[in-house]
Tab-separated table of C-alpha atoms in Angstrom:
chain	number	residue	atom	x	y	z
A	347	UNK	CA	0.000	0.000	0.000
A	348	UNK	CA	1.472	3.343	-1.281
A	349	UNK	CA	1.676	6.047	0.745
A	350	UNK	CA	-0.003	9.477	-0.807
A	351	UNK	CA	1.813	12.354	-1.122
A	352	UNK	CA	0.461	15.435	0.706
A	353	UNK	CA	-1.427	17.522	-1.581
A	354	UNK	CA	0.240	20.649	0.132
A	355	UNK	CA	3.004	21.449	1.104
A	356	UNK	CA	5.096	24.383	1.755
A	357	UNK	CA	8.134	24.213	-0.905
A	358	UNK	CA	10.519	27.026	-0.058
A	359	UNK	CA	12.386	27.627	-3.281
A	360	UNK	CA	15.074	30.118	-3.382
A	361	UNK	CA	14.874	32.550	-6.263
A	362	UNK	CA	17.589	33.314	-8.162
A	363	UNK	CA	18.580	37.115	-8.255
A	364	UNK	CA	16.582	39.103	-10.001
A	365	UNK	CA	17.763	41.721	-12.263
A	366	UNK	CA	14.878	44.005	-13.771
A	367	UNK	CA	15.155	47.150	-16.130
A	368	UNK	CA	11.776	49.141	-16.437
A	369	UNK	CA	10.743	51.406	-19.382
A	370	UNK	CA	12.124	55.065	-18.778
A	371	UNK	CA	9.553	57.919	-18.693
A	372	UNK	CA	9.774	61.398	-19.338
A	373	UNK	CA	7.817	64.147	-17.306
A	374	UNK	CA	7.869	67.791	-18.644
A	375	UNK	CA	5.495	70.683	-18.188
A	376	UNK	CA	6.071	74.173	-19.229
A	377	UNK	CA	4.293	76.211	-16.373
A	378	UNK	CA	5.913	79.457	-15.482
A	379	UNK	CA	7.922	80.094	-13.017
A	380	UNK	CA	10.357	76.701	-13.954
A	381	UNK	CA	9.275	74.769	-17.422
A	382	UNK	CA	11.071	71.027	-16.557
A	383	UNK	CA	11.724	67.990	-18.141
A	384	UNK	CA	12.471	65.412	-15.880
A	385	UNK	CA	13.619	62.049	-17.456
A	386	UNK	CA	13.863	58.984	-15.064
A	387	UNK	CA	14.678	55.414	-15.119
A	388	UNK	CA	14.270	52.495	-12.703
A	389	UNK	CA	15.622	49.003	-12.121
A	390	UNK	CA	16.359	46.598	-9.292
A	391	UNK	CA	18.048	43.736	-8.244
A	392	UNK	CA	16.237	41.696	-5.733
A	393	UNK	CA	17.625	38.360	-3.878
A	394	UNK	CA	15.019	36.310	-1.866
A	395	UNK	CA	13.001	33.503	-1.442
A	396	UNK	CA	9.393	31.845	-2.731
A	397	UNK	CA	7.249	29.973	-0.092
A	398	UNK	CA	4.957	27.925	-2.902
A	399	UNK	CA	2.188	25.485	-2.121
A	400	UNK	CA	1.313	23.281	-4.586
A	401	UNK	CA	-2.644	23.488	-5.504
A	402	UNK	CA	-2.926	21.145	-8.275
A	403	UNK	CA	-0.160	18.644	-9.902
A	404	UNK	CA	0.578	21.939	-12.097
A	405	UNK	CA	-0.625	25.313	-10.098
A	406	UNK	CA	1.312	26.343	-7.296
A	407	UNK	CA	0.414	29.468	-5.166
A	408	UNK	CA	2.825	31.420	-2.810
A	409	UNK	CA	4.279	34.118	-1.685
A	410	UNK	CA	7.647	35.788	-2.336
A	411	UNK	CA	9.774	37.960	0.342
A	412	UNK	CA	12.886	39.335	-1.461
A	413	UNK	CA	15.670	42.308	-0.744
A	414	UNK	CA	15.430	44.859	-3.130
A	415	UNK	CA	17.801	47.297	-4.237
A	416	UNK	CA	16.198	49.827	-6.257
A	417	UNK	CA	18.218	52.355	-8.499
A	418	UNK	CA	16.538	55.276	-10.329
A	419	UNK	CA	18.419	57.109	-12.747
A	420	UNK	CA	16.995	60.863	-13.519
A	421	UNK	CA	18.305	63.762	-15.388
A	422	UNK	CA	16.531	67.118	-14.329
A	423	UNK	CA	16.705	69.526	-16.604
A	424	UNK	CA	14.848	73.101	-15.703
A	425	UNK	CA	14.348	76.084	-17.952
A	426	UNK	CA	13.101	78.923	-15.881
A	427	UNK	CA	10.809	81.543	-18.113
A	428	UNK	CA	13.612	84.156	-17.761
A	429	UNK	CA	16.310	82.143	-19.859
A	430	UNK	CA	19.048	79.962	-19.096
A	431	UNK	CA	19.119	76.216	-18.371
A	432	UNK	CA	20.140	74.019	-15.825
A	433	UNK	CA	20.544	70.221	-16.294
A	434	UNK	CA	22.159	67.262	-13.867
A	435	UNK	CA	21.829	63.610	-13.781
A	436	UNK	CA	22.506	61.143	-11.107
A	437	UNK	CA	21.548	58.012	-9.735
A	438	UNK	CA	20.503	57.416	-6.427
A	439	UNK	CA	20.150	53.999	-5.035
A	440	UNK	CA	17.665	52.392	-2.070
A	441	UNK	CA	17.323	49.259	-0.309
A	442	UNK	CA	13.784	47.933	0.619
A	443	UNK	CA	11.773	44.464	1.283
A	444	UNK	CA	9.870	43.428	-1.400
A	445	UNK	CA	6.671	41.535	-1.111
A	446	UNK	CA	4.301	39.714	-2.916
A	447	UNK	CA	2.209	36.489	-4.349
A	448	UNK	CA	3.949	34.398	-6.955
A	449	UNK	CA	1.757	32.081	-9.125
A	450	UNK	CA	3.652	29.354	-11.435
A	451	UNK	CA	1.873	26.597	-13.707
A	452	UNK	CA	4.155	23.669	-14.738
A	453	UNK	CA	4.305	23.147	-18.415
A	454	UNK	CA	6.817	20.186	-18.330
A	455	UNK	CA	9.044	18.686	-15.990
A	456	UNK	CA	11.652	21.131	-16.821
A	457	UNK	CA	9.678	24.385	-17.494
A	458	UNK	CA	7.575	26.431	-15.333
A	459	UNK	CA	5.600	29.570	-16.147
A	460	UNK	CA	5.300	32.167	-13.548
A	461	UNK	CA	3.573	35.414	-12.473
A	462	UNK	CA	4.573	37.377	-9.394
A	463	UNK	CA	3.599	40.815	-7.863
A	464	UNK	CA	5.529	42.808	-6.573
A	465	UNK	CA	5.014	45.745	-3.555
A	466	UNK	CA	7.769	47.812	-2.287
A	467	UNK	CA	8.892	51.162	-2.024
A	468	UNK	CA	11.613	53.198	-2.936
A	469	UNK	CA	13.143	56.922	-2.308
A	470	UNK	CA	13.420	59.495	0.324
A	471	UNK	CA	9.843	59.800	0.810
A	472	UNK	CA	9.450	55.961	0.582
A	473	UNK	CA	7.321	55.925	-2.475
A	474	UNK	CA	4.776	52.787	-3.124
A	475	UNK	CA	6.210	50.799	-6.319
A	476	UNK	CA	4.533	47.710	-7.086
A	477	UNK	CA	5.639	45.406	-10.196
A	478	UNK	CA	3.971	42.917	-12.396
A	479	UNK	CA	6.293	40.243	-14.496
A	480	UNK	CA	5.845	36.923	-16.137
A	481	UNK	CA	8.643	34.336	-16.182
A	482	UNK	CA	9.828	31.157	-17.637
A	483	UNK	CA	11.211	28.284	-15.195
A	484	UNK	CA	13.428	26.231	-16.601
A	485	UNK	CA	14.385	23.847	-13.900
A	486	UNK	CA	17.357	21.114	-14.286
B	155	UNK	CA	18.134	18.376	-5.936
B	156	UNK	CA	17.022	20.681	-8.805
B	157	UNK	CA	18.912	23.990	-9.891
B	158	UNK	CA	16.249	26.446	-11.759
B	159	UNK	CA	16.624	29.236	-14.104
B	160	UNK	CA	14.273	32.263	-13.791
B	161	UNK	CA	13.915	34.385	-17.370
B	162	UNK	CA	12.222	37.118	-15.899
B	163	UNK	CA	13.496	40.224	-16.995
B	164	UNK	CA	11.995	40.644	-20.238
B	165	UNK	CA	8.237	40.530	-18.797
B	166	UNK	CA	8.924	42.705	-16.144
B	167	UNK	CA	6.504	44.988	-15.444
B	168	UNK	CA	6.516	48.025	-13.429
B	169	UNK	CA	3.043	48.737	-12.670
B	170	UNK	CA	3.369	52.006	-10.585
B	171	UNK	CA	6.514	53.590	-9.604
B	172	UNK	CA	5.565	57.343	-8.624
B	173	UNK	CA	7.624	59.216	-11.653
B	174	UNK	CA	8.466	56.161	-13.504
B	175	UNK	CA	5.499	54.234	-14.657
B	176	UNK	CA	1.546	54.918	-14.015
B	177	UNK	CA	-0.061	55.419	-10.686
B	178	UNK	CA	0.317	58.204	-7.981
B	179	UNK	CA	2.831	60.942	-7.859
B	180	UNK	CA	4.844	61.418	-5.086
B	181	UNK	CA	5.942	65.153	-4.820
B	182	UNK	CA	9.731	64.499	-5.699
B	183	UNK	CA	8.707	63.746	-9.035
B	184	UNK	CA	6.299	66.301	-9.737
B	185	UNK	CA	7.633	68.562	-12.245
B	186	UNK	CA	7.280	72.881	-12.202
B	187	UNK	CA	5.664	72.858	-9.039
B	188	UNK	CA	6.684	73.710	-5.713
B	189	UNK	CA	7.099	69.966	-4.097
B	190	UNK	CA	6.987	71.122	-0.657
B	191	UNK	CA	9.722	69.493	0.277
B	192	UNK	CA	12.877	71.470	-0.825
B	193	UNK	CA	13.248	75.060	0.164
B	194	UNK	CA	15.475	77.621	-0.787
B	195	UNK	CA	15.605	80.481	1.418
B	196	UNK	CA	15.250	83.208	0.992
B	197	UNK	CA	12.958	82.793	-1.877
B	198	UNK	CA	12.873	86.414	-3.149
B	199	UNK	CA	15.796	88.995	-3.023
B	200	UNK	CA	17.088	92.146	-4.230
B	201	UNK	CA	21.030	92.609	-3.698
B	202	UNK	CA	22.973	95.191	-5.663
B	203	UNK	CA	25.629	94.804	-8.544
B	204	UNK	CA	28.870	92.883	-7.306
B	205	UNK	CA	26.939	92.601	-3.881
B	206	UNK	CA	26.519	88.589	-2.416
B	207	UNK	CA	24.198	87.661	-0.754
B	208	UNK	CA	23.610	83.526	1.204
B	209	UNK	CA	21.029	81.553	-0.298
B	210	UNK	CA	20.298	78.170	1.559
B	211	UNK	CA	18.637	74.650	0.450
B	212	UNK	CA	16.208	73.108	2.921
B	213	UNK	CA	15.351	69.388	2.798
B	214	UNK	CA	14.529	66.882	5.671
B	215	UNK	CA	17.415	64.505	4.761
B	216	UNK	CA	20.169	66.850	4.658
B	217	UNK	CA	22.854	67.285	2.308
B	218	UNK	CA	23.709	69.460	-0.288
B	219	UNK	CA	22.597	71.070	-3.467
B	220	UNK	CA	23.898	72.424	-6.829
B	221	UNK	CA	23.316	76.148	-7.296
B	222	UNK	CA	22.733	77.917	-10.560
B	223	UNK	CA	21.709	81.452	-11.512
B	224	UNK	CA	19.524	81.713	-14.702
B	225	UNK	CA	20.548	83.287	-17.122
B	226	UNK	CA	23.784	83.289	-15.976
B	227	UNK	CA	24.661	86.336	-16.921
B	228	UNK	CA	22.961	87.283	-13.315
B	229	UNK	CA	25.958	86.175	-11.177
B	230	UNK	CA	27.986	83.664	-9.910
B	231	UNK	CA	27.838	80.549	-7.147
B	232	UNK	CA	29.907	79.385	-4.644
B	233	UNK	CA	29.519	75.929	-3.712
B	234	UNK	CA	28.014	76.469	-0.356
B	235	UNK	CA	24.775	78.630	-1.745
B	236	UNK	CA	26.926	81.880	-1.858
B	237	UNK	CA	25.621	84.264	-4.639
B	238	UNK	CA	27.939	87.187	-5.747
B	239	UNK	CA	25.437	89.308	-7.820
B	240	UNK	CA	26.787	90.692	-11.313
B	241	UNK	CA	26.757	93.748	-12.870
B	242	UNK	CA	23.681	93.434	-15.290
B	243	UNK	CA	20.620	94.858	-13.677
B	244	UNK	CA	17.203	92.446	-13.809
B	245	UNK	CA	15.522	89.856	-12.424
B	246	UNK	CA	16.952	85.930	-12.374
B	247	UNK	CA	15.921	82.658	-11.128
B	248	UNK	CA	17.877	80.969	-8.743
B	249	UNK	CA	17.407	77.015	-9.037
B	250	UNK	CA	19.019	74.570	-6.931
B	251	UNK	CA	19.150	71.145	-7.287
B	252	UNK	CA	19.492	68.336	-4.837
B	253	UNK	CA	22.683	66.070	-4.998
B	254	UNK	CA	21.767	63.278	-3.676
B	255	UNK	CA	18.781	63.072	-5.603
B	256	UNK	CA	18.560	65.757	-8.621
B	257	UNK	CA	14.580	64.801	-9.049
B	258	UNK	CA	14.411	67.479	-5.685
B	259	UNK	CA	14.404	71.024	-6.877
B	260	UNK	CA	13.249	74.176	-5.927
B	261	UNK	CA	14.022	77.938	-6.852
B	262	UNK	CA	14.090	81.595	-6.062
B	263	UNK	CA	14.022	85.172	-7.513
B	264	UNK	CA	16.702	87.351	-7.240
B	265	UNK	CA	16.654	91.249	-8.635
B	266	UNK	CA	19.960	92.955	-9.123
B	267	UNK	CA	19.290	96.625	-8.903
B	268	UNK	CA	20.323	99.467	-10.812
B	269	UNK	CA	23.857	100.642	-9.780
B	270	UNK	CA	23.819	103.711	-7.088
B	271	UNK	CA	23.808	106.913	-8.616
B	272	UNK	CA	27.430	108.965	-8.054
B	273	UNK	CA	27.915	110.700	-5.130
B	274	UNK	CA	26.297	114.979	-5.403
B	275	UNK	CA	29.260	117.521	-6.114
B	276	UNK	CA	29.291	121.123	-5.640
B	277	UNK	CA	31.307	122.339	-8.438
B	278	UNK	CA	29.808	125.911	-7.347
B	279	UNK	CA	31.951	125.813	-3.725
B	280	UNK	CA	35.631	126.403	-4.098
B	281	UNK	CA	37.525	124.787	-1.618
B	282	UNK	CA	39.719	126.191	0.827
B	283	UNK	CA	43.069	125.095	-1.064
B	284	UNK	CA	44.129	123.438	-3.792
B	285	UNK	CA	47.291	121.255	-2.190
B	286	UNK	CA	47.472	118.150	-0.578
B	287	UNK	CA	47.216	118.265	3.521
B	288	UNK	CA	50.005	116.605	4.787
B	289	UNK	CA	50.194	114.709	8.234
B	290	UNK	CA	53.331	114.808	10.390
B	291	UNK	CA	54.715	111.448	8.736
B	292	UNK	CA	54.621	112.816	4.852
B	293	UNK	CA	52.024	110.714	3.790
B	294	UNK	CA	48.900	112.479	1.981
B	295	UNK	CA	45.832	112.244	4.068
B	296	UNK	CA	42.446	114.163	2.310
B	297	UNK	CA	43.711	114.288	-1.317
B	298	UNK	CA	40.594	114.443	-2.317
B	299	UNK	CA	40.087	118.173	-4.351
B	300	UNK	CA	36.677	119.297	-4.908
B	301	UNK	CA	36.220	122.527	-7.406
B	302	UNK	CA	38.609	125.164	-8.382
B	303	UNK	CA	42.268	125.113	-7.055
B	304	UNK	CA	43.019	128.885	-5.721
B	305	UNK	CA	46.402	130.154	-5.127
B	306	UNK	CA	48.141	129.784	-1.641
B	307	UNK	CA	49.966	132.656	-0.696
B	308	UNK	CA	52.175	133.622	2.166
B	309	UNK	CA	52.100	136.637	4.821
B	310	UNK	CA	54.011	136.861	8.054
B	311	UNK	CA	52.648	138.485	11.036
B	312	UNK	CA	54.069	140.577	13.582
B	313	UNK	CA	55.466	137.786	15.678
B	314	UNK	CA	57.715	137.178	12.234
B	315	UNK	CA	55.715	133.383	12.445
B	316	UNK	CA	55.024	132.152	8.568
B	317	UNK	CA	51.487	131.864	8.383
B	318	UNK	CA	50.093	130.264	5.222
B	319	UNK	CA	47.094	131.920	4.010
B	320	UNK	CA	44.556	130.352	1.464
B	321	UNK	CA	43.223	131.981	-1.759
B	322	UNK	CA	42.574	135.413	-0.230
B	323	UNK	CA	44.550	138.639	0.045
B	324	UNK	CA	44.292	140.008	3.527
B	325	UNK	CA	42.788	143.698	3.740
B	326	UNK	CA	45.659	146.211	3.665
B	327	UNK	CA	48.161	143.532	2.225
């Protein structure tokens, strides 16, 4: 008589580090006193680990708790009404706890789709970021 | 046990990162408009040509800040916020930007006024002499002439003492 394996169970997988790069985006506005264009970019590199419980022989739920270092590159440049510019760049880097459910589907024994969410935050003022990315598994 | 490879990066999403991607703005990435958070002080002067005059960047996590004067024709910066005005006369923004983190901004007006008119002469006074006072050591103390030189001339009074007298002829001399 076979013994059945538990239909959940808490499989803590660690991730491998994450690098992301995110679109840039471009804010401007031309209101008086200071018309600026502010151009930033953001990306991160997060280490950490997925708790997953298996919910069906392919879904697996869980949640993922990862160290994030985010980086946001910007380059403010200002053009006040009364002529002149002024432009700098820099990059200023931050390290916060990342959080957030992870969702995979097993296509084969050797690859796995994924979905996670992501909620952190990032900068001085400790502003709410949350991601969104699909993945491919391969496992071997 | 199993070793797994995670392609991730090219799905990656960023679904709201204040300045970056969609969702709410935080105010260091708000763009021409006073973010509340960085202050420059004070934020409207008047200081004369070649005059300088301290400007100083608030911001709760300290630090310091880039200074420029637009157009720059207005003046010069020193490092530390110090604003030495120049000679041509108008109105200029003062922006200064946050080095740790240049998305932090925040600006000021400055007015460089006319130069001071020259000091009033009276051209109609003449002055008492037209030579240099000397002091005890030789060295020229009140050179400054104002109007028409007149004549010094000399008289000696009953004593025999040499007494210099300025620009007038004594009665009877």
């Amino acid at each position: 008589m076979g013994t059945a394996a538990p239909t959940h169970t808490i499989n803590s997988v660690p991730p491998p580090t994450k690098c992301s790069l995110f679109a840039g985006e471009t804010r401007s506005s031309t209101a008086a006193p200071l018309p600026q264009r502010l151009d930033t970019r953001v990306s991160s590199l997060a280490l950490g680990v997925d708790l997953l419980v298996p919910i069906s022989n392919r879904w697996s739920l869980g949640l993922e708790v990862a160290e994030t270092r985010w980086s946001v590159a910007s380059t403010n440049t200002v053009t006040p009404t009364l002529g002149g510019n002024m432009t700098r760049s820099g990059t200023s880097h931050w390290g916060r706890l990342s959080v957030g459910p992870v969702l995979t589907f097993k296509v084969s024994d050797h690859l796995e789709v994924e979905g996670r969410l992501l909620s952190s935050h990032y900068g001085y003022q400790n502003q709410p970021v949350n991601t969104a990315a699909v993945g491919l598994l391969w496992r071997f | 046990m199993r070793r797994s490879l995670s392609l991730l990066v090219p799905l990656a999403l960023l679904l709201a990162a204040p300045g970056c991607g969609g969702g709410s703005h935080a105010t260091g990435d708000q763009v021409a408009t006073a973010n509340q958070v960085m202050t420059v002080s004070p934020d409207v002067a008047s200081v004369a040509p070649g005059q300088s005059l301290q400007f100083t960047a608030s911001i709760p996590w300290g630090g310091t800040a880039t200074w420029a004067v637009l157009p720059g024709t207005g003046g010069t910066f020193s490092g530390n916020g110090l604003f030495t005005a120049s000679s041509v006369q108008g109105q200029y923004r003062i922006v200064a930007m946050w080095n740790s983190d240049v998305r932090y901004t925040a600006s000021a007006t400055a007015t460089i006024l006319p130069p001071a008119p020259p000091a009033d002469s009276t051209p109609d006074i003449v002055s008492a002499s037209g030579a240099q006072q000397s002091g005890a050591s030789g060295q020229s103390k009140n050179s400054v002439v104002v109007g028409e030189a007149v004549p010094a001339r000399t008289a000696t009074d009953t004593s025999g003492t040499l007494v210099l007298r300025h620009g007038f002829r004594p009665v009877g001399h």
